[in-house]
JSON list of C-alpha atoms and ligand atoms in Angstrom, two decimals:
[
{"chain": "P", "resi": 73, "resn": "UNK", "atom": "CA", "xyz": [0.22, -0.24, -0.22]},
{"chain": "P", "resi": 74, "resn": "UNK", "atom": "CA", "xyz": [1.87, 3.06, -1.29]},
{"chain": "P", "resi": 75, "resn": "UNK", "atom": "CA", "xyz": [-0.40, 5.43, 0.13]},
{"chain": "P", "resi": 76, "resn": "UNK", "atom": "CA", "xyz": [-0.74, 4.32, 3.54]},
{"chain": "P", "resi": 77, "resn": "UNK", "atom": "CA", "xyz": [0.30, 7.61, 4.97]},
{"chain": "P", "resi": 78, "resn": "UNK", "atom": "CA", "xyz": [-1.50, 9.66, 2.34]},
{"chain": "P", "resi": 79, "resn": "UNK", "atom": "CA", "xyz": [-4.33, 11.89, 3.50]},
{"chain": "P", "resi": 80, "resn": "UNK", "atom": "CA", "xyz": [-6.54, 10.53, 1.34]},
{"chain": "P", "resi": 81, "resn": "UNK", "atom": "CA", "xyz": [-5.56, 7.54, 2.90]},
{"chain": "P", "resi": 82, "resn": "UNK", "atom": "CA", "xyz": [-6.52, 8.60, 6.39]},
{"chain": "P", "resi": 83, "resn": "UNK", "atom": "CA", "xyz": [-9.54, 10.27, 5.34]},
{"chain": "P", "resi": 84, "resn": "UNK", "atom": "CA", "xyz": [-10.82, 6.72, 3.86]},
{"chain": "P", "resi": 85, "resn": "UNK", "atom": "CA", "xyz": [-10.15, 4.79, 7.06]},
{"chain": "P", "resi": 86, "resn": "UNK", "atom": "CA", "xyz": [-11.13, 7.20, 9.67]},
{"chain": "P", "resi": 87, "resn": "UNK", "atom": "CA", "xyz": [-13.84, 9.19, 7.85]},
{"chain": "P", "resi": 88, "resn": "UNK", "atom": "CA", "xyz": [-16.18, 9.54, 10.97]},
{"chain": "P", "resi": 89, "resn": "UNK", "atom": "CA", "xyz": [-16.01, 9.53, 14.63]},
{"chain": "P", "resi": 90, "resn": "UNK", "atom": "CA", "xyz": [-17.96, 6.95, 14.52]},
{"chain": "P", "resi": 91, "resn": "UNK", "atom": "CA", "xyz": [-15.01, 4.71, 13.06]},
{"chain": "P", "resi": 92, "resn": "UNK", "atom": "CA", "xyz": [-12.25, 6.39, 15.27]},
{"chain": "P", "resi": 93, "resn": "UNK", "atom": "CA", "xyz": [-14.50, 4.98, 18.06]},
{"chain": "P", "resi": 94, "resn": "UNK", "atom": "CA", "xyz": [-14.46, 1.49, 16.28]},
{"chain": "P", "resi": 95, "resn": "UNK", "atom": "CA", "xyz": [-11.10, 1.49, 15.88]},
{"chain": "P", "resi": 96, "resn": "UNK", "atom": "CA", "xyz": [-10.16, 2.46, 20.18]},
{"chain": "P", "resi": 97, "resn": "UNK", "atom": "CA", "xyz": [-12.65, -0.12, 20.92]},
{"chain": "P", "resi": 98, "resn": "UNK", "atom": "CA", "xyz": [-10.76, -2.64, 18.74]},
{"chain": "P", "resi": 99, "resn": "UNK", "atom": "CA", "xyz": [-7.52, -1.44, 20.56]},
{"chain": "P", "resi": 100, "resn": "UNK", "atom": "CA", "xyz": [-8.63, -1.79, 24.04]},
{"chain": "P", "resi": 101, "resn": "UNK", "atom": "CA", "xyz": [-10.87, -5.10, 23.74]},
{"chain": "P", "resi": 102, "resn": "UNK", "atom": "CA", "xyz": [-9.14, -7.31, 20.56]},
{"chain": "P", "resi": 103, "resn": "UNK", "atom": "CA", "xyz": [-11.17, -9.99, 21.26]},
{"chain": "P", "resi": 104, "resn": "UNK", "atom": "CA", "xyz": [-14.30, -8.45, 22.12]},
{"chain": "P", "resi": 105, "resn": "UNK", "atom": "CA", "xyz": [-16.25, -6.98, 24.68]},
{"chain": "P", "resi": 106, "resn": "UNK", "atom": "CA", "xyz": [-16.65, -8.69, 28.28]},
{"chain": "P", "resi": 107, "resn": "UNK", "atom": "CA", "xyz": [-19.94, -7.95, 29.33]},
{"chain": "P", "resi": 108, "resn": "UNK", "atom": "CA", "xyz": [-19.97, -7.97, 33.36]},
{"chain": "P", "resi": 109, "resn": "UNK", "atom": "CA", "xyz": [-23.62, -8.96, 33.31]},
{"chain": "P", "resi": 110, "resn": "UNK", "atom": "CA", "xyz": [-23.25, -11.59, 30.93]},
{"chain": "P", "resi": 111, "resn": "UNK", "atom": "CA", "xyz": [-20.07, -13.03, 31.84]},
{"chain": "P", "resi": 112, "resn": "UNK", "atom": "CA", "xyz": [-18.88, -13.59, 28.62]},
{"chain": "P", "resi": 113, "resn": "UNK", "atom": "CA", "xyz": [-17.82, -11.94, 25.56]},
{"chain": "P", "resi": 114, "resn": "UNK", "atom": "CA", "xyz": [-20.66, -10.66, 23.82]},
{"chain": "P", "resi": 115, "resn": "UNK", "atom": "CA", "xyz": [-22.03, -8.50, 20.77]},
{"chain": "P", "resi": 116, "resn": "UNK", "atom": "CA", "xyz": [-22.14, -4.93, 21.59]},
{"chain": "P", "resi": 117, "resn": "UNK", "atom": "CA", "xyz": [-23.67, -2.30, 19.49]},
{"chain": "P", "resi": 118, "resn": "UNK", "atom": "CA", "xyz": [-23.04, 1.36, 19.42]},
{"chain": "P", "resi": 119, "resn": "UNK", "atom": "CA", "xyz": [-25.21, 3.42, 21.32]},
{"chain": "P", "resi": 120, "resn": "UNK", "atom": "CA", "xyz": [-26.69, 6.24, 18.68]},
{"chain": "P", "resi": 121, "resn": "UNK", "atom": "CA", "xyz": [-25.27, 9.70, 19.09]},
{"chain": "P", "resi": 122, "resn": "UNK", "atom": "CA", "xyz": [-23.33, 9.29, 22.56]},
{"chain": "P", "resi": 123, "resn": "UNK", "atom": "CA", "xyz": [-19.60, 7.59, 22.51]},
{"chain": "P", "resi": 124, "resn": "UNK", "atom": "CA", "xyz": [-20.91, 4.45, 24.33]},
{"chain": "P", "resi": 125, "resn": "UNK", "atom": "CA", "xyz": [-21.27, 0.73, 23.37]},
{"chain": "P", "resi": 126, "resn": "UNK", "atom": "CA", "xyz": [-24.45, -1.58, 24.88]},
{"chain": "P", "resi": 127, "resn": "UNK", "atom": "CA", "xyz": [-24.51, -4.99, 25.21]},
{"chain": "P", "resi": 128, "resn": "UNK", "atom": "CA", "xyz": [-28.04, -6.91, 24.01]},
{"chain": "P", "resi": 129, "resn": "UNK", "atom": "CA", "xyz": [-28.11, -7.09, 28.22]},
{"chain": "P", "resi": 130, "resn": "UNK", "atom": "CA", "xyz": [-28.51, -3.29, 28.61]},
{"chain": "P", "resi": 131, "resn": "UNK", "atom": "CA", "xyz": [-24.42, -3.28, 30.34]},
{"chain": "P", "resi": 132, "resn": "UNK", "atom": "CA", "xyz": [-22.83, -0.29, 28.43]},
{"chain": "P", "resi": 133, "resn": "UNK", "atom": "CA", "xyz": [-19.07, 0.27, 28.64]},
{"chain": "P", "resi": 134, "resn": "UNK", "atom": "CA", "xyz": [-17.98, 3.27, 27.41]},
{"chain": "P", "resi": 135, "resn": "UNK", "atom": "CA", "xyz": [-14.65, 3.00, 25.19]},
{"chain": "P", "resi": 136, "resn": "UNK", "atom": "CA", "xyz": [-13.37, 6.76, 25.81]},
{"chain": "P", "resi": 137, "resn": "UNK", "atom": "CA", "xyz": [-13.14, 6.34, 29.44]},
{"chain": "P", "resi": 138, "resn": "UNK", "atom": "CA", "xyz": [-9.68, 5.85, 31.22]},
{"chain": "P", "resi": 139, "resn": "UNK", "atom": "CA", "xyz": [-8.24, 7.69, 27.60]},
{"chain": "P", "resi": 140, "resn": "UNK", "atom": "CA", "xyz": [-6.95, 11.03, 27.28]},
{"chain": "P", "resi": 141, "resn": "UNK", "atom": "CA", "xyz": [-10.04, 11.67, 24.84]},
{"chain": "P", "resi": 142, "resn": "UNK", "atom": "CA", "xyz": [-12.61, 11.15, 27.78]},
{"chain": "P", "resi": 143, "resn": "UNK", "atom": "CA", "xyz": [-13.63, 14.81, 28.60]},
{"chain": "P", "resi": 144, "resn": "UNK", "atom": "CA", "xyz": [-12.73, 15.96, 24.94]},
{"chain": "P", "resi": 145, "resn": "UNK", "atom": "CA", "xyz": [-15.02, 17.81, 23.28]},
{"chain": "P", "resi": 146, "resn": "UNK", "atom": "CA", "xyz": [-12.88, 17.88, 20.45]},
{"chain": "P", "resi": 147, "resn": "UNK", "atom": "CA", "xyz": [-14.20, 15.41, 17.39]},
{"chain": "P", "resi": 148, "resn": "UNK", "atom": "CA", "xyz": [-12.81, 12.57, 17.72]},
{"chain": "P", "resi": 149, "resn": "UNK", "atom": "CA", "xyz": [-11.17, 12.19, 14.49]},
{"chain": "P", "resi": 150, "resn": "UNK", "atom": "CA", "xyz": [-9.73, 16.14, 14.75]},
{"chain": "P", "resi": 151, "resn": "UNK", "atom": "CA", "xyz": [-7.56, 14.02, 17.36]},
{"chain": "P", "resi": 152, "resn": "UNK", "atom": "CA", "xyz": [-6.53, 10.79, 15.09]},
{"chain": "P", "resi": 153, "resn": "UNK", "atom": "CA", "xyz": [-5.82, 13.63, 12.11]},
{"chain": "P", "resi": 154, "resn": "UNK", "atom": "CA", "xyz": [-3.56, 15.45, 14.67]},
{"chain": "P", "resi": 155, "resn": "UNK", "atom": "CA", "xyz": [-2.21, 11.98, 15.57]},
{"chain": "P", "resi": 156, "resn": "UNK", "atom": "CA", "xyz": [-1.65, 11.40, 12.18]},
{"chain": "P", "resi": 157, "resn": "UNK", "atom": "CA", "xyz": [0.20, 14.04, 10.96]},
{"chain": "P", "resi": 158, "resn": "UNK", "atom": "CA", "xyz": [2.53, 14.16, 13.75]},
{"chain": "P", "resi": 159, "resn": "UNK", "atom": "CA", "xyz": [3.54, 10.69, 12.90]},
{"chain": "P", "resi": 160, "resn": "UNK", "atom": "CA", "xyz": [3.89, 11.32, 9.19]},
{"chain": "P", "resi": 161, "resn": "UNK", "atom": "CA", "xyz": [6.15, 14.82, 9.44]},
{"chain": "P", "resi": 162, "resn": "UNK", "atom": "CA", "xyz": [9.37, 13.90, 10.41]},
{"chain": "P", "resi": 163, "resn": "UNK", "atom": "CA", "xyz": [10.53, 17.07, 11.63]},
{"chain": "P", "resi": 164, "resn": "UNK", "atom": "CA", "xyz": [7.76, 17.38, 14.45]},
{"chain": "P", "resi": 165, "resn": "UNK", "atom": "CA", "xyz": [4.32, 19.21, 14.15]},
{"chain": "P", "resi": 166, "resn": "UNK", "atom": "CA", "xyz": [3.90, 22.53, 16.34]},
{"chain": "P", "resi": 167, "resn": "UNK", "atom": "CA", "xyz": [0.60, 23.25, 18.13]},
{"chain": "P", "resi": 168, "resn": "UNK", "atom": "CA", "xyz": [0.35, 26.66, 15.64]},
{"chain": "P", "resi": 169, "resn": "UNK", "atom": "CA", "xyz": [0.67, 24.09, 12.75]},
{"chain": "P", "resi": 170, "resn": "UNK", "atom": "CA", "xyz": [-1.92, 21.77, 14.75]},
{"chain": "P", "resi": 171, "resn": "UNK", "atom": "CA", "xyz": [-4.28, 25.02, 15.33]},
{"chain": "P", "resi": 172, "resn": "UNK", "atom": "CA", "xyz": [-3.97, 26.03, 11.40]},
{"chain": "P", "resi": 173, "resn": "UNK", "atom": "CA", "xyz": [-4.12, 22.40, 10.72]},
{"chain": "P", "resi": 174, "resn": "UNK", "atom": "CA", "xyz": [-7.05, 21.25, 12.13]},
{"chain": "P", "resi": 175, "resn": "UNK", "atom": "CA", "xyz": [-8.91, 24.70, 12.74]},
{"chain": "P", "resi": 176, "resn": "UNK", "atom": "CA", "xyz": [-8.93, 25.19, 16.09]},
{"chain": "P", "resi": 177, "resn": "UNK", "atom": "CA", "xyz": [-8.56, 27.30, 19.05]},
{"chain": "P", "resi": 178, "resn": "UNK", "atom": "CA", "xyz": [-4.98, 27.55, 20.02]},
{"chain": "P", "resi": 179, "resn": "UNK", "atom": "CA", "xyz": [-6.00, 26.17, 23.75]},
{"chain": "P", "resi": 180, "resn": "UNK", "atom": "CA", "xyz": [-7.19, 22.88, 21.97]},
{"chain": "P", "resi": 181, "resn": "UNK", "atom": "CA", "xyz": [-4.31, 22.59, 19.58]},
{"chain": "P", "resi": 182, "resn": "UNK", "atom": "CA", "xyz": [-2.28, 22.65, 22.33]},
{"chain": "P", "resi": 183, "resn": "UNK", "atom": "CA", "xyz": [-3.97, 20.24, 24.90]},
{"chain": "P", "resi": 184, "resn": "UNK", "atom": "CA", "xyz": [-4.07, 17.75, 21.71]},
{"chain": "P", "resi": 185, "resn": "UNK", "atom": "CA", "xyz": [-0.33, 18.49, 21.00]},
{"chain": "P", "resi": 186, "resn": "UNK", "atom": "CA", "xyz": [0.63, 17.87, 24.60]},
{"chain": "P", "resi": 187, "resn": "UNK", "atom": "CA", "xyz": [-0.99, 14.40, 24.14]},
{"chain": "P", "resi": 188, "resn": "UNK", "atom": "CA", "xyz": [2.45, 13.69, 22.78]},
{"chain": "P", "resi": 189, "resn": "UNK", "atom": "CA", "xyz": [4.21, 13.58, 26.17]},
{"chain": "P", "resi": 190, "resn": "UNK", "atom": "CA", "xyz": [0.91, 12.23, 28.29]},
{"chain": "P", "resi": 191, "resn": "UNK", "atom": "CA", "xyz": [1.91, 8.74, 26.48]},
{"chain": "P", "resi": 192, "resn": "UNK", "atom": "CA", "xyz": [2.23, 6.11, 29.00]},
{"chain": "M", "resi": 165, "resn": "ZN", "atom": "ZN1", "xyz": [-24.70, -8.40, 28.71]}
]
């Protein structure tokens, strides 16, 4: 895949927040989501308009809790895009550049920029 790191490839893969959320779920739960109520891995479905997944029994999980995305009001796709440009730009990306690229406030750009140093 030649265009693995192209913007086009990125937009195709992470075309909206739902897809980004799904991606996070797959990272956090690589072999499926375990339902504490059913006591097994079940089929969770996404709850409409909320970053929450629900088992058929009604048990819900929030994939964003405990992550840097938990309290953000910035669309998940923006974060993913920021991660994308930070990973493809060899010389590094400044917060100012993120602000310009994403069209967000400097405060938001700075918060996204800072996450680089918050990885554990
Ligand atoms: Zn369940």
